[in-house]
């Protein structure tokens, strides 16, 4: 077919009849075709706009981050948290420097862990608990550890509009769970974020997690008080809760104690109280309390907070507050070592390749898991430089 070069840029006229004549394919040889001219696309950018060259953003130094954080600059704090969460080695190095420099300004907050199954009312409750704290003159950071992030990179905690009242408060800093990596990695990032928030003057830190397993241990290892939110209703409240989670709780609160649920909530509270009697006295010397409240109708919030205040007074007096924090430091040292060792091992390209091959051998029953594991480990210890 003959080629027709046609300059579309000359098309100024939008008259359809006129276009029908003007288009090259409207000539005799394409008699059965009528091609209308389209409307010429305007340029994507404004050709009249003269942009001034924007200065390149200078890299912020660790000292500048720390200064910004210490002044309570929320943007700087947010950026520093992003650094902490980043997987890039250069970000990690800078983040560690910032954390190190912030450390002398930390420790002066009440760290409170909050857990409960999805639907227990965590966001509703944190919203009102948070306002309570702020109305008393406190500054609050709400952080989270989402155990679902390990598998799905999505979140149980972060996907809805949550904490509407808190999110507009200038004294509240809300940060969703770090989303990448293993639960241990996610938890460590939240632990480091606590350091930054405390240096920025947040004297109350809430760490939220979903009450579904492992993540409670992680949260428990970074807070002073662990609050378990429960629901009443099914009559077999105690069965679904892992003993370990109850043992960790410093306070158990039965939410949704409102309307025709009041009786059931009270009954559940009584059941929890008697169940707790069977547990040994926790190392804090504090017997966990069980209360009922309604986050939605804001009933019983003062009482919950009174319990938390009493706890802090109690453990500060008997020395357990300091003791628990020291134990947590030790825990995080080991956690960090474990995580780094694992990362060093699993990200080594030769090991990755070996593991892929060994996995197939094990899956097809050509080698036992123990032999496969020791082969890979032997190689690692003999050949990979640490
Ligand atoms: P989360 O999944 O634990 O964060 O729970 P949400 O805070 O999202 O609450 C789950 C549902 O329970 C929502 O529909 C809330 O409105 C409702 N809810 C939360 N607290 C209360 C309460 O105190 N009383 C009643 N009746 N409903 C509540």
CSV table of C-alpha atoms and ligand atoms in Angstrom, one decimal:
chain,number,residue,atom,x,y,z
A,1,UNK,CA,0.0,0.0,0.0
A,2,UNK,CA,1.2,3.5,-0.8
A,3,UNK,CA,2.4,5.4,2.1
A,4,UNK,CA,0.9,8.8,2.8
A,5,UNK,CA,2.9,11.2,4.9
A,6,UNK,CA,0.6,13.6,6.6
A,7,UNK,CA,1.3,16.4,8.9
A,8,UNK,CA,-1.3,16.3,11.6
A,9,UNK,CA,0.1,19.3,13.3
A,10,UNK,CA,-1.4,21.5,10.6
A,11,UNK,CA,-4.9,20.5,11.5
A,12,UNK,CA,-6.6,23.5,13.0
A,13,UNK,CA,-10.1,23.2,11.8
A,14,UNK,CA,-12.5,20.9,13.6
A,15,UNK,CA,-15.2,21.0,11.0
A,16,UNK,CA,-16.2,17.4,10.3
A,17,UNK,CA,-17.1,17.9,6.6
A,18,UNK,CA,-14.0,19.7,5.9
A,19,UNK,CA,-11.9,17.0,7.7
A,20,UNK,CA,-13.5,14.3,5.6
A,21,UNK,CA,-12.0,15.8,2.5
A,22,UNK,CA,-8.7,16.7,4.1
A,23,UNK,CA,-7.6,13.3,5.3
A,24,UNK,CA,-5.3,11.4,2.9
A,25,UNK,CA,-7.3,8.2,3.2
A,26,UNK,CA,-10.3,10.1,2.0
A,27,UNK,CA,-8.9,10.1,-1.6
A,28,UNK,CA,-10.5,8.1,-4.4
A,29,UNK,CA,-8.6,4.9,-3.8
A,30,UNK,CA,-10.1,4.5,-0.3
A,31,UNK,CA,-13.6,5.3,-1.6
A,32,UNK,CA,-15.5,3.2,1.0
A,33,UNK,CA,-13.7,4.9,3.9
A,34,UNK,CA,-14.4,8.2,5.5
A,35,UNK,CA,-11.9,9.2,8.1
A,36,UNK,CA,-12.6,12.1,10.3
A,37,UNK,CA,-9.9,14.1,11.9
A,38,UNK,CA,-9.6,13.7,15.7
A,39,UNK,CA,-9.0,16.5,18.0
A,40,UNK,CA,-5.3,17.1,18.3
A,41,UNK,CA,-4.0,16.1,21.7
A,42,UNK,CA,-2.8,19.0,23.7
A,43,UNK,CA,0.8,18.6,25.0
A,44,UNK,CA,1.0,16.8,28.3
A,45,UNK,CA,2.9,19.7,29.9
A,46,UNK,CA,2.2,23.4,29.8
A,47,UNK,CA,4.6,24.7,27.1
A,48,UNK,CA,4.2,28.3,28.4
A,49,UNK,CA,5.2,27.4,31.9
A,50,UNK,CA,8.8,28.3,32.6
A,51,UNK,CA,10.0,26.2,35.5
A,52,UNK,CA,12.9,27.5,37.7
A,53,UNK,CA,15.4,24.8,38.3
A,54,UNK,CA,14.5,23.4,41.7
A,55,UNK,CA,17.5,23.0,44.0
A,56,UNK,CA,18.3,19.4,44.7
A,57,UNK,CA,17.3,18.3,48.1
A,58,UNK,CA,20.4,18.1,50.3
A,59,UNK,CA,20.9,14.9,52.3
A,60,UNK,CA,20.0,15.5,55.9
A,61,UNK,CA,22.6,14.5,58.4
A,62,UNK,CA,22.1,12.5,61.5
A,63,UNK,CA,22.7,15.5,63.7
A,64,UNK,CA,20.1,17.5,61.8
A,65,UNK,CA,17.5,14.7,62.2
A,66,UNK,CA,18.2,14.6,65.9
A,67,UNK,CA,17.9,18.4,66.2
A,68,UNK,CA,14.6,18.3,64.3
A,69,UNK,CA,13.3,15.4,66.3
A,70,UNK,CA,14.3,17.1,69.6
A,71,UNK,CA,12.4,20.2,68.6
A,72,UNK,CA,9.3,18.1,68.0
A,73,UNK,CA,9.4,18.6,64.3
A,74,UNK,CA,6.8,16.0,63.2
A,75,UNK,CA,7.9,16.0,59.5
A,76,UNK,CA,11.5,15.2,60.6
A,77,UNK,CA,10.3,12.6,63.0
A,78,UNK,CA,8.2,10.9,60.2
A,79,UNK,CA,11.2,11.0,57.9
A,80,UNK,CA,13.5,9.5,60.5
A,81,UNK,CA,10.9,6.7,61.1
A,82,UNK,CA,10.9,6.1,57.3
A,83,UNK,CA,14.7,5.7,57.5
A,84,UNK,CA,14.3,3.2,60.3
A,85,UNK,CA,11.9,1.2,58.2
A,86,UNK,CA,13.9,1.3,55.0
A,87,UNK,CA,15.7,-1.8,53.9
A,88,UNK,CA,18.5,0.1,52.1
A,89,UNK,CA,21.9,-0.3,53.9
A,90,UNK,CA,22.8,3.4,53.6
A,91,UNK,CA,19.4,4.3,55.2
A,92,UNK,CA,19.9,1.7,57.9
A,93,UNK,CA,23.4,3.1,58.7
A,94,UNK,CA,22.0,6.7,59.0
A,95,UNK,CA,19.0,5.5,61.0
A,96,UNK,CA,21.2,3.7,63.5
A,97,UNK,CA,23.2,6.9,63.9
A,98,UNK,CA,20.1,8.9,64.6
A,99,UNK,CA,18.8,6.3,67.1
A,100,UNK,CA,22.2,6.2,68.9
A,101,UNK,CA,22.1,10.0,69.2
A,102,UNK,CA,18.5,10.0,70.4
A,103,UNK,CA,19.1,7.4,73.1
A,104,UNK,CA,20.2,9.8,75.8
A,105,UNK,CA,16.8,11.6,75.5
A,106,UNK,CA,14.6,8.5,75.8
A,107,UNK,CA,13.1,6.4,78.5
A,108,UNK,CA,10.7,9.0,79.9
A,109,UNK,CA,7.5,7.7,78.7
A,110,UNK,CA,4.8,5.3,79.6
A,111,UNK,CA,4.9,2.5,77.1
A,112,UNK,CA,1.6,0.7,76.9
A,113,UNK,CA,0.9,-2.3,74.7
A,114,UNK,CA,-2.7,-2.9,73.6
A,115,UNK,CA,-3.9,-6.1,72.1
A,116,UNK,CA,-7.2,-7.8,71.2
A,117,UNK,CA,-8.7,-9.8,68.4
A,118,UNK,CA,-9.9,-8.0,65.3
A,119,UNK,CA,-13.2,-6.4,66.1
A,120,UNK,CA,-12.5,-6.2,69.8
A,121,UNK,CA,-12.5,-2.4,69.5
A,122,UNK,CA,-8.9,-1.6,69.5
A,123,UNK,CA,-9.1,1.4,67.2
A,124,UNK,CA,-12.2,2.8,68.8
A,125,UNK,CA,-10.6,2.4,72.3
A,126,UNK,CA,-7.2,3.8,71.3
A,127,UNK,CA,-9.1,6.8,70.0
A,128,UNK,CA,-10.7,7.5,73.3
A,129,UNK,CA,-7.8,6.4,75.5
A,130,UNK,CA,-5.6,8.6,73.4
A,131,UNK,CA,-7.8,11.7,73.9
A,132,UNK,CA,-7.9,11.0,77.6
A,133,UNK,CA,-4.1,11.0,77.6
A,134,UNK,CA,-3.9,14.2,75.6
A,135,UNK,CA,-6.6,16.0,77.6
A,136,UNK,CA,-4.4,15.4,80.7
A,137,UNK,CA,-1.6,17.3,78.9
A,138,UNK,CA,0.3,14.3,77.5
A,139,UNK,CA,1.7,13.7,74.0
A,140,UNK,CA,0.9,10.4,72.5
A,141,UNK,CA,2.5,8.3,69.8
A,142,UNK,CA,0.5,5.3,68.5
A,143,UNK,CA,2.6,2.6,66.9
A,144,UNK,CA,1.7,-0.8,65.7
A,145,UNK,CA,3.0,-4.2,65.0
A,146,UNK,CA,1.0,-6.1,62.5
A,147,UNK,CA,1.8,-9.8,62.3
A,148,UNK,CA,0.0,-10.1,59.0
A,149,UNK,CA,2.6,-8.0,57.3
A,150,UNK,CA,5.1,-10.9,57.2
A,151,UNK,CA,3.0,-12.9,54.9
A,152,UNK,CA,0.8,-10.6,53.0
A,153,UNK,CA,2.6,-7.2,53.2
A,154,UNK,CA,-1.0,-6.0,53.8
A,155,UNK,CA,-2.3,-5.4,57.2
A,156,UNK,CA,-5.1,-6.2,59.5
A,157,UNK,CA,-4.4,-3.0,61.4
A,158,UNK,CA,-3.8,-0.4,58.8
A,159,UNK,CA,-6.4,-0.7,56.1
A,160,UNK,CA,-9.3,1.4,57.4
A,161,UNK,CA,-9.7,4.9,58.6
A,162,UNK,CA,-8.9,4.5,62.2
A,163,UNK,CA,-8.7,6.7,65.2
A,164,UNK,CA,-10.5,9.6,63.6
A,165,UNK,CA,-10.5,11.8,66.7
A,166,UNK,CA,-6.8,11.3,67.5
A,167,UNK,CA,-5.6,11.7,63.9
A,168,UNK,CA,-6.5,15.4,64.0
A,169,UNK,CA,-4.8,16.1,67.3
A,170,UNK,CA,-1.5,18.0,67.1
A,171,UNK,CA,-0.2,16.1,70.2
A,172,UNK,CA,-0.8,12.7,68.6
A,173,UNK,CA,1.6,11.0,66.2
A,174,UNK,CA,0.1,7.9,64.6
A,175,UNK,CA,2.2,5.6,62.6
A,176,UNK,CA,1.0,2.3,61.1
A,177,UNK,CA,3.0,-0.9,61.4
A,178,UNK,CA,6.2,-1.2,59.4
A,179,UNK,CA,5.2,-3.5,56.6
A,180,UNK,CA,8.2,-5.3,55.3
A,181,UNK,CA,10.1,-8.3,56.7
A,182,UNK,CA,9.8,-10.9,59.4
A,183,UNK,CA,7.8,-10.3,62.5
A,184,UNK,CA,11.0,-9.9,64.4
A,185,UNK,CA,12.2,-7.3,62.0
A,186,UNK,CA,8.9,-5.4,62.1
A,187,UNK,CA,9.0,-5.5,65.8
A,188,UNK,CA,12.5,-4.2,66.0
A,189,UNK,CA,11.6,-1.3,63.8
A,190,UNK,CA,8.8,-0.4,66.1
A,191,UNK,CA,11.1,-0.7,69.1
A,192,UNK,CA,13.5,1.8,67.4
A,193,UNK,CA,10.6,4.1,66.5
A,194,UNK,CA,9.8,4.3,70.2
A,195,UNK,CA,13.3,5.7,70.8
A,196,UNK,CA,12.7,8.4,68.2
A,197,UNK,CA,9.2,9.3,69.5
A,198,UNK,CA,10.5,9.6,73.1
A,199,UNK,CA,13.3,11.8,72.0
A,200,UNK,CA,10.6,14.0,70.2
A,201,UNK,CA,8.9,14.4,73.6
A,202,UNK,CA,6.0,11.9,73.3
A,203,UNK,CA,5.5,10.8,76.9
A,204,UNK,CA,2.9,8.2,76.2
A,205,UNK,CA,3.5,5.4,73.6
A,206,UNK,CA,0.8,3.0,72.6
A,207,UNK,CA,1.9,-0.1,70.7
A,208,UNK,CA,-1.0,-1.9,69.2
A,209,UNK,CA,-1.1,-5.4,67.9
A,210,UNK,CA,-3.7,-7.9,66.8
A,211,UNK,CA,-4.3,-10.6,69.4
A,212,UNK,CA,-3.7,-13.6,67.2
A,213,UNK,CA,-0.5,-15.1,68.4
A,214,UNK,CA,3.3,-14.4,68.2
A,215,UNK,CA,3.1,-10.6,68.0
A,216,UNK,CA,2.0,-10.2,71.6
A,217,UNK,CA,5.4,-11.5,72.7
A,218,UNK,CA,7.1,-8.9,70.6
A,219,UNK,CA,4.9,-6.1,72.0
A,220,UNK,CA,5.2,-7.3,75.5
A,221,UNK,CA,9.0,-7.1,75.1
A,222,UNK,CA,8.8,-3.3,74.5
A,223,UNK,CA,6.1,-2.0,76.8
A,224,UNK,CA,5.7,-1.3,80.5
A,225,UNK,CA,2.0,-2.2,80.7
A,226,UNK,CA,0.2,-4.7,78.6
A,227,UNK,CA,-3.5,-4.3,78.1
A,228,UNK,CA,-5.7,-7.1,76.8
A,229,UNK,CA,-9.0,-6.0,75.3
A,230,UNK,CA,-11.6,-8.7,75.4
A,231,UNK,CA,-15.2,-9.2,74.4
A,232,UNK,CA,-18.0,-10.8,76.2
A,233,UNK,CA,-20.8,-12.8,74.6
A,234,UNK,CA,-20.2,-16.3,73.7
A,235,UNK,CA,-20.0,-17.8,77.2
A,236,UNK,CA,-16.8,-19.5,76.4
A,237,UNK,CA,-14.6,-16.4,76.5
A,238,UNK,CA,-11.7,-18.1,78.1
A,239,UNK,CA,-11.3,-20.9,75.7
A,240,UNK,CA,-10.2,-18.9,72.7
A,241,UNK,CA,-7.4,-17.1,74.5
A,242,UNK,CA,-4.0,-18.5,74.7
A,243,UNK,CA,-2.9,-18.9,78.3
A,244,UNK,CA,0.4,-17.2,77.4
A,245,UNK,CA,-1.4,-14.0,76.4
A,246,UNK,CA,-3.4,-13.9,79.6
A,247,UNK,CA,-0.2,-14.4,81.6
A,248,UNK,CA,1.4,-11.4,79.9
A,249,UNK,CA,-1.5,-9.1,80.6
A,250,UNK,CA,-1.2,-6.5,83.3
A,251,UNK,CA,-4.8,-5.5,82.8
A,252,UNK,CA,-7.7,-7.2,81.1
A,253,UNK,CA,-10.6,-4.9,79.9
A,254,UNK,CA,-13.9,-6.2,78.6
A,255,UNK,CA,-15.1,-3.8,75.9
A,256,UNK,CA,-18.6,-3.1,74.7
A,257,UNK,CA,-20.0,-3.0,78.1
A,258,UNK,CA,-23.1,-1.1,76.9
A,259,UNK,CA,-26.7,-1.6,76.0
A,260,UNK,CA,-27.9,-5.1,76.6
A,261,UNK,CA,-24.4,-6.4,76.7
A,262,UNK,CA,-23.7,-5.0,80.2
A,263,UNK,CA,-24.6,-8.2,82.1
A,264,UNK,CA,-22.7,-10.4,79.8
A,265,UNK,CA,-19.6,-8.2,80.0
A,266,UNK,CA,-19.8,-8.2,83.8
A,267,UNK,CA,-20.1,-12.0,83.8
A,268,UNK,CA,-17.1,-12.3,81.5
A,269,UNK,CA,-15.1,-10.1,83.8
A,270,UNK,CA,-16.0,-12.3,86.7
A,271,UNK,CA,-14.9,-15.4,84.7
A,272,UNK,CA,-11.6,-13.7,83.9
A,273,UNK,CA,-11.0,-12.8,87.5
A,274,UNK,CA,-11.5,-16.3,88.7
A,275,UNK,CA,-9.3,-17.7,85.9
A,276,UNK,CA,-6.5,-15.3,86.9
A,277,UNK,CA,-6.6,-16.6,90.4
A,278,UNK,CA,-5.2,-19.9,89.0
A,279,UNK,CA,-2.2,-18.2,87.6
A,280,UNK,CA,1.0,-17.7,89.6
A,281,UNK,CA,1.7,-14.2,90.8
A,282,UNK,CA,3.5,-12.3,88.0
A,283,UNK,CA,7.1,-11.1,88.6
A,284,UNK,CA,5.9,-7.5,88.9
A,285,UNK,CA,4.0,-8.4,92.1
A,286,UNK,CA,1.0,-6.7,90.6
A,287,UNK,CA,-2.1,-8.8,90.3
A,288,UNK,CA,-3.7,-8.1,86.9
A,289,UNK,CA,-7.0,-6.3,87.2
A,290,UNK,CA,-10.1,-7.0,85.1
A,291,UNK,CA,-12.5,-4.1,84.3
A,292,UNK,CA,-15.4,-3.5,82.0
A,293,UNK,CA,-15.8,-0.4,79.8
A,294,UNK,CA,-17.3,0.9,76.5
A,295,UNK,CA,-14.9,2.4,74.1
A,296,UNK,CA,-17.7,3.5,71.8
A,297,UNK,CA,-19.9,5.1,74.4
A,298,UNK,CA,-16.9,6.3,76.4
A,299,UNK,CA,-18.0,4.6,79.6
A,300,UNK,CA,-15.5,3.5,82.2
A,301,UNK,CA,-12.5,5.1,80.5
A,302,UNK,CA,-11.4,7.0,83.6
A,303,UNK,CA,-11.4,3.7,85.6
A,304,UNK,CA,-9.2,2.0,83.0
A,305,UNK,CA,-6.8,4.8,83.2
A,306,UNK,CA,-6.8,4.9,86.9
A,307,UNK,CA,-5.8,1.2,86.9
A,308,UNK,CA,-2.9,2.0,84.5
A,309,UNK,CA,-1.8,4.9,86.7
A,310,UNK,CA,-1.9,2.7,89.8
A,311,UNK,CA,0.2,0.1,88.0
A,312,UNK,CA,2.9,2.6,87.1
A,313,UNK,CA,3.0,3.9,90.7
A,314,UNK,CA,3.2,0.3,92.0
A,315,UNK,CA,6.0,-0.9,89.7
A,316,UNK,CA,8.0,2.3,90.0
A,317,UNK,CA,7.9,1.9,93.8
A,318,UNK,CA,8.9,-1.7,93.9
A,319,UNK,CA,11.7,-1.4,91.3
A,320,UNK,CA,10.1,-3.7,88.7
A,321,UNK,CA,9.6,-0.8,86.2
A,322,UNK,CA,13.4,-0.5,85.8
A,323,UNK,CA,14.0,-4.2,86.0
A,324,UNK,CA,11.6,-4.9,83.2
A,325,UNK,CA,13.1,-2.3,81.0
A,326,UNK,CA,16.6,-3.7,81.6
A,327,UNK,CA,15.4,-7.2,80.8
A,328,UNK,CA,13.8,-5.9,77.6
A,329,UNK,CA,17.1,-4.3,76.6
A,330,UNK,CA,18.7,-7.7,76.9
A,331,UNK,CA,16.0,-9.3,74.9
A,332,UNK,CA,16.5,-6.8,72.1
A,333,UNK,CA,20.2,-7.4,72.1
A,334,UNK,CA,19.6,-11.1,71.4
A,335,UNK,CA,16.8,-10.4,69.0
A,336,UNK,CA,19.0,-8.1,67.0
A,337,UNK,CA,21.8,-10.6,66.9
A,338,UNK,CA,19.4,-13.4,65.8
A,339,UNK,CA,18.0,-11.3,63.1
A,340,UNK,CA,21.3,-10.2,61.7
A,341,UNK,CA,22.7,-13.7,61.7
A,342,UNK,CA,19.6,-15.0,59.9
A,343,UNK,CA,19.8,-12.2,57.4
A,344,UNK,CA,23.5,-12.8,56.8
A,345,UNK,CA,22.9,-16.5,56.2
A,346,UNK,CA,19.7,-16.3,54.0
A,347,UNK,CA,20.8,-13.4,51.8
A,348,UNK,CA,24.1,-15.0,50.8
A,349,UNK,CA,23.7,-15.8,47.1
A,350,UNK,CA,25.5,-19.2,47.3
A,351,UNK,CA,23.4,-20.2,50.3
A,352,UNK,CA,20.3,-19.1,48.5
A,353,UNK,CA,21.2,-21.4,45.5
A,354,UNK,CA,22.1,-24.3,47.7
A,355,UNK,CA,18.9,-24.0,49.7
A,356,UNK,CA,16.8,-24.0,46.6
A,357,UNK,CA,18.5,-27.2,45.5
A,358,UNK,CA,18.3,-28.8,48.9
A,359,UNK,CA,14.7,-27.9,49.2
A,360,UNK,CA,13.9,-29.9,46.1
A,361,UNK,CA,15.9,-32.9,47.4
A,362,UNK,CA,14.0,-32.8,50.7
A,363,UNK,CA,10.6,-32.4,49.0
A,364,UNK,CA,11.3,-35.3,46.7
A,365,UNK,CA,12.6,-37.4,49.7
A,366,UNK,CA,16.0,-37.8,48.2
A,367,UNK,CA,17.7,-36.4,51.2
A,368,UNK,CA,16.6,-36.1,54.9
A,369,UNK,CA,16.0,-32.7,56.3
A,370,UNK,CA,18.8,-33.0,58.8
A,371,UNK,CA,21.4,-34.0,56.3
A,372,UNK,CA,20.3,-31.2,53.9
A,373,UNK,CA,20.5,-28.7,56.8
A,374,UNK,CA,23.9,-29.7,58.0
A,375,UNK,CA,25.3,-29.7,54.4
A,376,UNK,CA,24.2,-26.1,54.0
A,377,UNK,CA,25.4,-25.1,57.4
A,378,UNK,CA,28.8,-26.8,56.9
A,379,UNK,CA,29.3,-24.9,53.7
A,380,UNK,CA,28.3,-21.6,55.4
A,381,UNK,CA,30.6,-22.1,58.4
A,382,UNK,CA,33.6,-23.2,56.3
A,383,UNK,CA,33.3,-21.0,53.3
A,384,UNK,CA,31.3,-17.8,53.9
A,385,UNK,CA,33.2,-15.0,55.3
A,386,UNK,CA,31.5,-13.5,58.3
B,1,LIG,P1,-10.5,-3.4,66.1
B,1,LIG,O1,-10.6,-4.3,64.9
B,1,LIG,O2,-10.1,-4.1,67.3
B,1,LIG,O3,-9.6,-2.2,65.9
B,1,LIG,O4,-12.0,-2.9,66.4
B,1,LIG,P2,-12.8,-1.6,66.0
B,1,LIG,O5,-12.4,-0.4,66.9
B,1,LIG,O6,-12.6,-1.3,64.5
B,1,LIG,O7,-14.2,-1.9,66.4
B,1,LIG,C1,-14.9,-3.0,65.8
B,1,LIG,C2,-16.4,-2.7,65.8
B,1,LIG,O8,-16.9,-2.7,67.1
B,1,LIG,C3,-16.8,-1.4,65.2
B,1,LIG,O9,-18.0,-1.5,64.5
B,1,LIG,C4,-17.0,-0.5,66.4
B,1,LIG,O10,-17.9,0.5,66.1
B,1,LIG,C5,-17.6,-1.5,67.4
B,1,LIG,N1,-17.3,-1.1,68.8
B,1,LIG,C6,-16.0,-0.7,69.2
B,1,LIG,N2,-16.1,-0.4,70.5
B,1,LIG,C7,-17.4,-0.5,70.9
B,1,LIG,C8,-18.1,-0.4,72.2
B,1,LIG,O11,-17.6,0.0,73.2
B,1,LIG,N3,-19.4,-0.7,72.1
B,1,LIG,C9,-20.1,-1.1,71.0
B,1,LIG,N4,-21.4,-1.4,71.1
B,1,LIG,N5,-19.4,-1.3,69.9
B,1,LIG,C10,-18.1,-1.0,69.8
